[in-house]
Amino acid sequence: MLIYLINLILLIAWAALLLRDDGIRNGKLLFVIIATVQWIVLSGFRHLSVGADTMQYKWMYDQSKVMSWEQIGNNFMSGLFESGDERDPGYFVLQKATQLVTDNYQWYLLIVAILFLVPFGIWIYRNSTEPLLSFIIFSTLFYAFFAITGIRQTIATAIAVMIGYGFVKARRFWPFLLIVLLAATIHKSALVFIPFYFLANKQLTSRYLLFMGALIPFLFVFRGQLFELFRIISGYDQYDYYAGAGTLNFSLLLLLITIVAVWRKDEMIANNPYAVHYINALLLALCFLPLTFINPSMMRVVQYFSVFIMLLIPEILRSFDRRERLLVYYVAITALLFLFVRNEPIYLFFWQQK
């Protein structure tokens, strides 16, 4: 946990230096670059024991080494146009392509870190009004999924969300669709992000919010049927029912953030019209959240939308006046750090002994 804490302390120190009102020129850009590099180092140079599926992905990487390009191509076409076992054929193409440069798995982890964290850093720089807070949220709530596990969806999220969101803002549907379809070859779950294009600009009227407020508990009651529908559409038949599944703490946190966001929506939208996108993303996250109470792996669907809290929470803070803002800021930081320390995460660099 010490390495993660040092990372957080460095983020705060860089922000104090670069993000002051009287800070240096291009301070925000420099901060985002430094913060991104720090996370690339942590993600790319981690020990193979860090991350629940890092070793499983090593097996997949080693498997692709002995496959010819002809086999990779055949699997890709089969995965696209036939119902077979190759559900994420683009991932094997990516692995094989990186092996033209290096066949060392540790270097591959570094490449994956760059593929995710560079678009992520650009996304934060362009959209977050409080990049320090956004990186702290990532470093306490999302790092465990995007930085050290879930390589396929990590890459798919970088493509569909971090790159695709620019086309949502610009209202360019066909480039957005192509980007999401590309991401879906890496991990098919990326297809769930398509509805966001149509709902992003949905105005937060009382009727709409009441409808969503009724829909979310309805989906929770009928989560079994929703789960079966998702399995049919996605092709991930291996996802099964888990007794005792559920993400209670994260669910309550997401619900609390959404309630506060709806309460402060007028002030947020007045400051930043794109806050509508962030709130609609959270409402979609809540619609998919009941799936996690059947299988925890369904969190990968929720994450396409819940990542927008990294943009939303800074807007919530800005919606308060300066005096209240400082109090809310410290409360938010304290709560995030408490959740982080409570998990007692373990980190090792690849050169350290376990």
mmCIF file of N, CA and C in Angstrom, residues 165-280:
data_model
loop_
_atom_site.group_PDB
_atom_site.id
_atom_site.type_symbol
_atom_site.label_atom_id
_atom_site.label_comp_id
_atom_site.label_asym_id
_atom_site.label_seq_id
_atom_site.Cartn_x
_atom_site.Cartn_y
_atom_site.Cartn_z
ATOM 1 N N TYR A 165 -15.834 9.419 -26.592
ATOM 2 C CA TYR A 165 -16.601 10.521 -26.004
ATOM 3 C C TYR A 165 -16.424 11.825 -26.782
ATOM 4 N N GLY A 166 -15.283 12.016 -27.390
ATOM 5 C CA GLY A 166 -15.074 13.217 -28.210
ATOM 6 C C GLY A 166 -16.078 13.296 -29.347
ATOM 7 N N PHE A 167 -16.418 12.147 -29.921
ATOM 8 C CA PHE A 167 -17.407 12.124 -31.004
ATOM 9 C C PHE A 167 -18.825 12.301 -30.464
ATOM 10 N N VAL A 168 -19.056 11.891 -29.216
ATOM 11 C CA VAL A 168 -20.361 12.152 -28.588
ATOM 12 C C VAL A 168 -20.550 13.652 -28.433
ATOM 13 N N LYS A 169 -19.526 14.341 -27.946
ATOM 14 C CA LYS A 169 -19.609 15.789 -27.766
ATOM 15 C C LYS A 169 -19.782 16.504 -29.105
ATOM 16 N N ALA A 170 -19.108 15.998 -30.125
ATOM 17 C CA ALA A 170 -19.171 16.644 -31.445
ATOM 18 C C ALA A 170 -20.402 16.215 -32.236
ATOM 19 N N ARG A 171 -21.179 15.264 -31.685
ATOM 20 C CA ARG A 171 -22.382 14.725 -32.349
ATOM 21 C C ARG A 171 -22.029 14.152 -33.727
ATOM 22 N N ARG A 172 -21.020 13.313 -33.765
ATOM 23 C CA ARG A 172 -20.600 12.628 -34.996
ATOM 24 C C ARG A 172 -20.811 11.136 -34.772
ATOM 25 N N PHE A 173 -21.988 10.658 -35.199
ATOM 26 C CA PHE A 173 -22.400 9.302 -34.869
ATOM 27 C C PHE A 173 -21.559 8.238 -35.555
ATOM 28 N N TRP A 174 -21.303 8.369 -36.850
ATOM 29 C CA TRP A 174 -20.628 7.288 -37.570
ATOM 30 C C TRP A 174 -19.197 7.068 -37.092
ATOM 31 N N PRO A 175 -18.405 8.114 -36.893
ATOM 32 C CA PRO A 175 -17.081 7.863 -36.282
ATOM 33 C C PRO A 175 -17.184 7.243 -34.892
ATOM 34 N N PHE A 176 -18.182 7.693 -34.109
ATOM 35 C CA PHE A 176 -18.394 7.118 -32.776
ATOM 36 C C PHE A 176 -18.707 5.627 -32.885
ATOM 37 N N LEU A 177 -19.597 5.277 -33.799
ATOM 38 C CA LEU A 177 -19.983 3.873 -33.954
ATOM 39 C C LEU A 177 -18.791 3.021 -34.378
ATOM 40 N N LEU A 178 -17.992 3.530 -35.305
ATOM 41 C CA LEU A 178 -16.817 2.779 -35.752
ATOM 42 C C LEU A 178 -15.833 2.563 -34.608
ATOM 43 N N ILE A 179 -15.661 3.589 -33.780
ATOM 44 C CA ILE A 179 -14.759 3.481 -32.638
ATOM 45 C C ILE A 179 -15.254 2.415 -31.661
ATOM 46 N N VAL A 180 -16.551 2.423 -31.378
ATOM 47 C CA VAL A 180 -17.106 1.446 -30.435
ATOM 48 C C VAL A 180 -17.022 0.035 -31.015
ATOM 49 N N LEU A 181 -17.279 -0.112 -32.308
ATOM 50 C CA LEU A 181 -17.176 -1.428 -32.941
ATOM 51 C C LEU A 181 -15.735 -1.933 -32.905
ATOM 52 N N LEU A 182 -14.781 -1.033 -33.088
ATOM 53 C CA LEU A 182 -13.374 -1.414 -32.962
ATOM 54 C C LEU A 182 -13.090 -1.894 -31.542
ATOM 55 N N ALA A 183 -13.577 -1.146 -30.551
ATOM 56 C CA ALA A 183 -13.386 -1.540 -29.148
ATOM 57 C C ALA A 183 -14.040 -2.894 -28.867
ATOM 58 N N ALA A 184 -15.176 -3.154 -29.515
ATOM 59 C CA ALA A 184 -15.900 -4.402 -29.281
ATOM 60 C C ALA A 184 -15.143 -5.626 -29.786
ATOM 61 N N THR A 185 -14.214 -5.439 -30.719
ATOM 62 C CA THR A 185 -13.382 -6.573 -31.129
ATOM 63 C C THR A 185 -12.372 -6.930 -30.050
ATOM 64 N N ILE A 186 -12.067 -5.974 -29.167
ATOM 65 C CA ILE A 186 -11.167 -6.224 -28.040
ATOM 66 C C ILE A 186 -11.946 -6.814 -26.869
ATOM 67 N N HIS A 187 -13.114 -6.247 -26.597
ATOM 68 C CA HIS A 187 -14.019 -6.785 -25.587
ATOM 69 C C HIS A 187 -15.445 -6.423 -25.975
ATOM 70 N N LYS A 188 -16.252 -7.441 -26.183
ATOM 71 C CA LYS A 188 -17.587 -7.240 -26.755
ATOM 72 C C LYS A 188 -18.493 -6.384 -25.882
ATOM 73 N N SER A 189 -18.185 -6.305 -24.602
ATOM 74 C CA SER A 189 -19.012 -5.508 -23.694
ATOM 75 C C SER A 189 -19.045 -4.034 -24.085
ATOM 76 N N ALA A 190 -18.089 -3.576 -24.906
ATOM 77 C CA ALA A 190 -18.053 -2.169 -25.323
ATOM 78 C C ALA A 190 -19.323 -1.757 -26.060
ATOM 79 N N LEU A 191 -20.050 -2.722 -26.617
ATOM 80 C CA LEU A 191 -21.279 -2.401 -27.351
ATOM 81 C C LEU A 191 -22.321 -1.725 -26.462
ATOM 82 N N VAL A 192 -22.262 -1.940 -25.147
ATOM 83 C CA VAL A 192 -23.252 -1.319 -24.254
ATOM 84 C C VAL A 192 -23.093 0.191 -24.222
ATOM 85 N N PHE A 193 -21.969 0.702 -24.713
ATOM 86 C CA PHE A 193 -21.751 2.148 -24.682
ATOM 87 C C PHE A 193 -22.495 2.870 -25.805
ATOM 88 N N ILE A 194 -22.974 2.150 -26.799
ATOM 89 C CA ILE A 194 -23.652 2.784 -27.932
ATOM 90 C C ILE A 194 -24.867 3.613 -27.509
ATOM 91 N N PRO A 195 -25.750 3.118 -26.614
ATOM 92 C CA PRO A 195 -26.911 3.939 -26.240
ATOM 93 C C PRO A 195 -26.552 5.296 -25.637
ATOM 94 N N PHE A 196 -25.349 5.410 -25.088
ATOM 95 C CA PHE A 196 -24.963 6.676 -24.470
ATOM 96 C C PHE A 196 -24.976 7.818 -25.473
ATOM 97 N N TYR A 197 -24.665 7.530 -26.735
ATOM 98 C CA TYR A 197 -24.670 8.578 -27.758
ATOM 99 C C TYR A 197 -26.048 9.243 -27.835
ATOM 100 N N PHE A 198 -27.098 8.440 -27.722
ATOM 101 C CA PHE A 198 -28.461 8.956 -27.887
ATOM 102 C C PHE A 198 -29.016 9.563 -26.599
ATOM 103 N N LEU A 199 -28.479 9.143 -25.460
ATOM 104 C CA LEU A 199 -29.003 9.635 -24.183
ATOM 105 C C LEU A 199 -28.153 10.737 -23.557
ATOM 106 N N ALA A 200 -26.957 10.954 -24.091
ATOM 107 C CA ALA A 200 -26.032 11.906 -23.464
ATOM 108 C C ALA A 200 -26.646 13.289 -23.314
ATOM 109 N N ASN A 201 -27.353 13.756 -24.331
ATOM 110 C CA ASN A 201 -27.908 15.111 -24.316
ATOM 111 C C ASN A 201 -29.345 15.172 -23.803
ATOM 112 N N LYS A 202 -29.842 14.058 -23.294
ATOM 113 C CA LYS A 202 -31.212 14.031 -22.786
ATOM 114 C C LYS A 202 -31.355 15.030 -21.641
ATOM 115 N N GLN A 203 -32.298 15.938 -21.789
ATOM 116 C CA GLN A 203 -32.494 16.959 -20.765
ATOM 117 C C GLN A 203 -33.050 16.348 -19.480
ATOM 118 N N LEU A 204 -32.579 16.867 -18.361
ATOM 119 C CA LEU A 204 -32.916 16.286 -17.066
ATOM 120 C C LEU A 204 -34.215 16.886 -16.532
ATOM 121 N N THR A 205 -35.292 16.610 -17.240
ATOM 122 C CA THR A 205 -36.601 17.107 -16.822
ATOM 123 C C THR A 205 -37.112 16.282 -15.637
ATOM 124 N N SER A 206 -38.072 16.805 -14.939
ATOM 125 C CA SER A 206 -38.649 16.090 -13.799
ATOM 126 C C SER A 206 -39.272 14.769 -14.244
ATOM 127 N N ARG A 207 -39.946 14.783 -15.399
ATOM 128 C CA ARG A 207 -40.583 13.558 -15.897
ATOM 129 C C ARG A 207 -39.540 12.481 -16.210
ATOM 130 N N TYR A 208 -38.450 12.901 -16.844
ATOM 131 C CA TYR A 208 -37.382 11.964 -17.197
ATOM 132 C C TYR A 208 -36.727 11.388 -15.942
ATOM 133 N N LEU A 209 -36.459 12.233 -14.962
ATOM 134 C CA LEU A 209 -35.818 11.767 -13.734
ATOM 135 C C LEU A 209 -36.740 10.846 -12.933
ATOM 136 N N LEU A 210 -38.031 11.141 -12.933
ATOM 137 C CA LEU A 210 -38.980 10.255 -12.264
ATOM 138 C C LEU A 210 -39.042 8.908 -12.966
ATOM 139 N N PHE A 211 -38.996 8.930 -14.301
ATOM 140 C CA PHE A 211 -39.002 7.675 -15.066
ATOM 141 C C PHE A 211 -37.776 6.831 -14.726
ATOM 142 N N MET A 212 -36.590 7.459 -14.713
ATOM 143 C CA MET A 212 -35.367 6.729 -14.396
ATOM 144 C C MET A 212 -35.388 6.256 -12.946
ATOM 145 N N GLY A 213 -35.969 7.079 -12.071
ATOM 146 C CA GLY A 213 -36.075 6.692 -10.671
ATOM 147 C C GLY A 213 -36.956 5.475 -10.464
ATOM 148 N N ALA A 214 -37.931 5.279 -11.345
ATOM 149 C CA ALA A 214 -38.786 4.089 -11.279
ATOM 150 C C ALA A 214 -38.150 2.911 -12.023
ATOM 151 N N LEU A 215 -37.425 3.203 -13.115
ATOM 152 C CA LEU A 215 -36.830 2.143 -13.928
ATOM 153 C C LEU A 215 -35.731 1.397 -13.176
ATOM 154 N N ILE A 216 -34.911 2.108 -12.447
ATOM 155 C CA ILE A 216 -33.746 1.486 -11.796
ATOM 156 C C ILE A 216 -34.169 0.427 -10.773
ATOM 157 N N PRO A 217 -35.112 0.710 -9.840
ATOM 158 C CA PRO A 217 -35.553 -0.372 -8.938
ATOM 159 C C PRO A 217 -36.297 -1.487 -9.672
ATOM 160 N N PHE A 218 -36.999 -1.150 -10.762
ATOM 161 C CA PHE A 218 -37.666 -2.174 -11.577
ATOM 162 C C PHE A 218 -36.625 -3.148 -12.148
ATOM 163 N N LEU A 219 -35.518 -2.613 -12.669
ATOM 164 C CA LEU A 219 -34.462 -3.454 -13.217
ATOM 165 C C LEU A 219 -33.795 -4.278 -12.124
ATOM 166 N N PHE A 220 -33.742 -3.734 -10.914
ATOM 167 C CA PHE A 220 -33.160 -4.494 -9.811
ATOM 168 C C PHE A 220 -34.045 -5.697 -9.470
ATOM 169 N N VAL A 221 -35.342 -5.492 -9.451
ATOM 170 C CA VAL A 221 -36.269 -6.590 -9.153
ATOM 171 C C VAL A 221 -36.180 -7.671 -10.223
ATOM 172 N N PHE A 222 -36.070 -7.250 -11.480
ATOM 173 C CA PHE A 222 -36.028 -8.199 -12.597
ATOM 174 C C PHE A 222 -34.604 -8.349 -13.144
ATOM 175 N N ARG A 223 -33.625 -8.301 -12.240
ATOM 176 C CA ARG A 223 -32.227 -8.383 -12.673
ATOM 177 C C ARG A 223 -31.891 -9.742 -13.299
ATOM 178 N N GLY A 224 -32.596 -10.793 -12.883
ATOM 179 C CA GLY A 224 -32.353 -12.111 -13.476
ATOM 180 C C GLY A 224 -32.661 -12.122 -14.962
ATOM 181 N N GLN A 225 -33.804 -11.564 -15.332
ATOM 182 C CA GLN A 225 -34.181 -11.495 -16.745
ATOM 183 C C GLN A 225 -33.237 -10.577 -17.517
ATOM 184 N N LEU A 226 -32.824 -9.477 -16.884
ATOM 185 C CA LEU A 226 -31.867 -8.563 -17.522
ATOM 186 C C LEU A 226 -30.530 -9.270 -17.748
ATOM 187 N N PHE A 227 -30.119 -10.081 -16.783
ATOM 188 C CA PHE A 227 -28.866 -10.824 -16.885
ATOM 189 C C PHE A 227 -28.920 -11.826 -18.038
ATOM 190 N N GLU A 228 -30.029 -12.543 -18.158
ATOM 191 C CA GLU A 228 -30.166 -13.517 -19.249
ATOM 192 C C GLU A 228 -30.154 -12.822 -20.605
ATOM 193 N N LEU A 229 -30.819 -11.662 -20.692
ATOM 194 C CA LEU A 229 -30.822 -10.907 -21.946
ATOM 195 C C LEU A 229 -29.409 -10.477 -22.312
ATOM 196 N N PHE A 230 -28.660 -10.018 -21.321
ATOM 197 C CA PHE A 230 -27.282 -9.588 -21.586
ATOM 198 C C PHE A 230 -26.429 -10.758 -22.045
ATOM 199 N N ARG A 231 -26.606 -11.931 -21.442
ATOM 200 C CA ARG A 231 -25.814 -13.100 -21.840
ATOM 201 C C ARG A 231 -26.101 -13.496 -23.283
ATOM 202 N N ILE A 232 -27.365 -13.393 -23.686
ATOM 203 C CA ILE A 232 -27.730 -13.747 -25.062
ATOM 204 C C ILE A 232 -27.117 -12.766 -26.051
ATOM 205 N N ILE A 233 -27.214 -11.470 -25.735
ATOM 206 C CA ILE A 233 -26.716 -10.435 -26.650
ATOM 207 C C ILE A 233 -25.194 -10.458 -26.719
ATOM 208 N N SER A 234 -24.535 -10.619 -25.572
ATOM 209 C CA SER A 234 -23.080 -10.494 -25.525
ATOM 210 C C SER A 234 -22.355 -11.743 -25.975
ATOM 211 N N GLY A 235 -23.000 -12.898 -25.830
ATOM 212 C CA GLY A 235 -22.322 -14.144 -26.167
ATOM 213 C C GLY A 235 -21.436 -14.675 -25.064
ATOM 214 N N TYR A 236 -21.437 -14.030 -23.882
ATOM 215 C CA TYR A 236 -20.607 -14.492 -22.773
ATOM 216 C C TYR A 236 -21.405 -15.474 -21.922
ATOM 217 N N ASP A 237 -21.535 -16.686 -22.437
ATOM 218 C CA ASP A 237 -22.334 -17.698 -21.745
ATOM 219 C C ASP A 237 -21.680 -18.173 -20.454
ATOM 220 N N GLN A 238 -20.356 -17.935 -20.317
ATOM 221 C CA GLN A 238 -19.667 -18.422 -19.126
ATOM 222 C C GLN A 238 -20.027 -17.621 -17.886
ATOM 223 N N TYR A 239 -20.627 -16.450 -18.045
ATOM 224 C CA TYR A 239 -21.064 -15.683 -16.886
ATOM 225 C C TYR A 239 -22.234 -16.405 -16.233
ATOM 226 N N ASP A 240 -22.102 -16.730 -14.963
ATOM 227 C CA ASP A 240 -23.120 -17.509 -14.279
ATOM 228 C C ASP A 240 -23.584 -16.778 -13.030
ATOM 229 N N TYR A 241 -24.554 -17.366 -12.355
ATOM 230 C CA TYR A 241 -25.092 -16.776 -11.142
ATOM 231 C C TYR A 241 -24.158 -17.080 -9.973
ATOM 232 N N TYR A 242 -23.902 -16.070 -9.149
ATOM 233 C CA TYR A 242 -23.044 -16.232 -7.980
ATOM 234 C C TYR A 242 -23.857 -15.976 -6.726
ATOM 235 N N ALA A 243 -23.866 -16.954 -5.832
ATOM 236 C CA ALA A 243 -24.556 -16.760 -4.558
ATOM 237 C C ALA A 243 -23.825 -15.694 -3.745
ATOM 238 N N GLY A 244 -24.574 -14.748 -3.209
ATOM 239 C CA GLY A 244 -23.970 -13.703 -2.392
ATOM 240 C C GLY A 244 -23.289 -12.610 -3.189
ATOM 241 N N ALA A 245 -23.492 -12.599 -4.519
ATOM 242 C CA ALA A 245 -22.874 -11.552 -5.341
ATOM 243 C C ALA A 245 -23.477 -10.203 -4.987
ATOM 244 N N GLY A 246 -22.701 -9.162 -5.197
ATOM 245 C CA GLY A 246 -23.191 -7.817 -4.923
ATOM 246 C C GLY A 246 -22.047 -6.858 -4.675
ATOM 247 N N THR A 247 -22.277 -5.616 -4.995
ATOM 248 C CA THR A 247 -21.264 -4.569 -4.802
ATOM 249 C C THR A 247 -21.911 -3.458 -3.985
ATOM 250 N N LEU A 248 -22.239 -3.781 -2.740
ATOM 251 C CA LEU A 248 -23.067 -2.891 -1.929
ATOM 252 C C LEU A 248 -22.413 -1.537 -1.710
ATOM 253 N N ASN A 249 -21.139 -1.513 -1.303
ATOM 254 C CA ASN A 249 -20.480 -0.239 -1.010
ATOM 255 C C ASN A 249 -20.408 0.656 -2.242
ATOM 256 N N PHE A 250 -19.966 0.072 -3.369
ATOM 257 C CA PHE A 250 -19.870 0.858 -4.599
ATOM 258 C C PHE A 250 -21.253 1.312 -5.060
ATOM 259 N N SER A 251 -22.246 0.434 -4.911
ATOM 260 C CA SER A 251 -23.613 0.773 -5.330
ATOM 261 C C SER A 251 -24.161 1.951 -4.526
ATOM 262 N N LEU A 252 -23.944 1.911 -3.216
ATOM 263 C CA LEU A 252 -24.416 3.011 -2.367
ATOM 264 C C LEU A 252 -23.683 4.307 -2.691
ATOM 265 N N LEU A 253 -22.377 4.200 -2.959
ATOM 266 C CA LEU A 253 -21.602 5.389 -3.321
ATOM 267 C C LEU A 253 -22.112 5.990 -4.623
ATOM 268 N N LEU A 254 -22.346 5.137 -5.612
ATOM 269 C CA LEU A 254 -22.840 5.600 -6.902
ATOM 270 C C LEU A 254 -24.217 6.247 -6.765
ATOM 271 N N LEU A 255 -25.056 5.631 -5.965
ATOM 272 C CA LEU A 255 -26.403 6.170 -5.741
ATOM 273 C C LEU A 255 -26.339 7.521 -5.037
ATOM 274 N N LEU A 256 -25.469 7.639 -4.040
ATOM 275 C CA LEU A 256 -25.329 8.903 -3.311
ATOM 276 C C LEU A 256 -24.832 10.015 -4.233
ATOM 277 N N ILE A 257 -23.836 9.714 -5.056
ATOM 278 C CA ILE A 257 -23.306 10.716 -5.989
ATOM 279 C C ILE A 257 -24.385 11.160 -6.961
ATOM 280 N N THR A 258 -25.179 10.204 -7.450
ATOM 281 C CA THR A 258 -26.246 10.536 -8.399
ATOM 282 C C THR A 258 -27.300 11.425 -7.754
ATOM 283 N N ILE A 259 -27.676 11.122 -6.522
ATOM 284 C CA ILE A 259 -28.680 11.931 -5.825
ATOM 285 C C ILE A 259 -28.182 13.366 -5.645
ATOM 286 N N VAL A 260 -26.930 13.512 -5.210
ATOM 287 C CA VAL A 260 -26.369 14.856 -5.026
ATOM 288 C C VAL A 260 -26.285 15.580 -6.366
ATOM 289 N N ALA A 261 -25.917 14.848 -7.423
ATOM 290 C CA ALA A 261 -25.795 15.458 -8.752
ATOM 291 C C ALA A 261 -27.146 15.954 -9.254
ATOM 292 N N VAL A 262 -28.187 15.172 -9.034
ATOM 293 C CA VAL A 262 -29.530 15.594 -9.446
ATOM 294 C C VAL A 262 -29.962 16.818 -8.648
ATOM 295 N N TRP A 263 -29.621 16.831 -7.357
ATOM 296 C CA TRP A 263 -29.932 17.990 -6.497
ATOM 297 C C TRP A 263 -29.248 19.255 -7.003
ATOM 298 N N ARG A 264 -27.986 19.155 -7.441
ATOM 299 C CA ARG A 264 -27.209 20.319 -7.847
ATOM 300 C C ARG A 264 -27.169 20.503 -9.360
ATOM 301 N N LYS A 265 -28.018 19.824 -10.095
ATOM 302 C CA LYS A 265 -27.921 19.797 -11.565
ATOM 303 C C LYS A 265 -28.034 21.175 -12.203
ATOM 304 N N ASP A 266 -28.900 22.019 -11.727
ATOM 305 C CA ASP A 266 -29.083 23.330 -12.358
ATOM 306 C C ASP A 266 -27.815 24.173 -12.250
ATOM 307 N N GLU A 267 -27.212 24.158 -11.059
ATOM 308 C CA GLU A 267 -25.978 24.917 -10.863
ATOM 309 C C GLU A 267 -24.844 24.340 -11.708
ATOM 310 N N MET A 268 -24.771 23.004 -11.781
ATOM 311 C CA MET A 268 -23.710 22.375 -12.562
ATOM 312 C C MET A 268 -23.844 22.675 -14.042
ATOM 313 N N ILE A 269 -25.049 22.568 -14.563
ATOM 314 C CA ILE A 269 -25.278 22.801 -15.994
ATOM 315 C C ILE A 269 -25.021 24.263 -16.348
ATOM 316 N N ALA A 270 -25.331 25.170 -15.408
ATOM 317 C CA ALA A 270 -25.033 26.585 -15.644
ATOM 318 C C ALA A 270 -23.532 26.812 -15.766
ATOM 319 N N ASN A 271 -22.743 26.073 -14.976
ATOM 320 C CA ASN A 271 -21.282 26.182 -15.045
ATOM 321 C C ASN A 271 -20.701 25.450 -16.245
ATOM 322 N N ASN A 272 -21.273 24.288 -16.557
ATOM 323 C CA ASN A 272 -20.751 23.442 -17.620
ATOM 324 C C ASN A 272 -21.898 22.641 -18.226
ATOM 325 N N PRO A 273 -22.352 23.000 -19.432
ATOM 326 C CA PRO A 273 -23.478 22.283 -20.058
ATOM 327 C C PRO A 273 -23.226 20.794 -20.240
ATOM 328 N N TYR A 274 -21.954 20.379 -20.321
ATOM 329 C CA TYR A 274 -21.648 18.960 -20.512
ATOM 330 C C TYR A 274 -21.896 18.139 -19.248
ATOM 331 N N ALA A 275 -22.224 18.789 -18.150
ATOM 332 C CA ALA A 275 -22.587 18.049 -16.937
ATOM 333 C C ALA A 275 -23.805 17.163 -17.177
ATOM 334 N N VAL A 276 -24.644 17.540 -18.142
ATOM 335 C CA VAL A 276 -25.786 16.698 -18.529
ATOM 336 C C VAL A 276 -25.290 15.323 -18.953
ATOM 337 N N HIS A 277 -24.187 15.273 -19.714
ATOM 338 C CA HIS A 277 -23.613 13.999 -20.160
ATOM 339 C C HIS A 277 -23.219 13.141 -18.959
ATOM 340 N N TYR A 278 -22.576 13.760 -17.983
ATOM 341 C CA TYR A 278 -22.046 13.010 -16.841
ATOM 342 C C TYR A 278 -23.174 12.412 -16.007
ATOM 343 N N ILE A 279 -24.233 13.189 -15.813
ATOM 344 C CA ILE A 279 -25.367 12.694 -15.017
ATOM 345 C C ILE A 279 -26.076 11.572 -15.761
ATOM 346 N N ASN A 280 -26.271 11.730 -17.070
ATOM 347 C CA ASN A 280 -26.911 10.668 -17.846
ATOM 348 C C ASN A 280 -26.064 9.402 -17.857
#
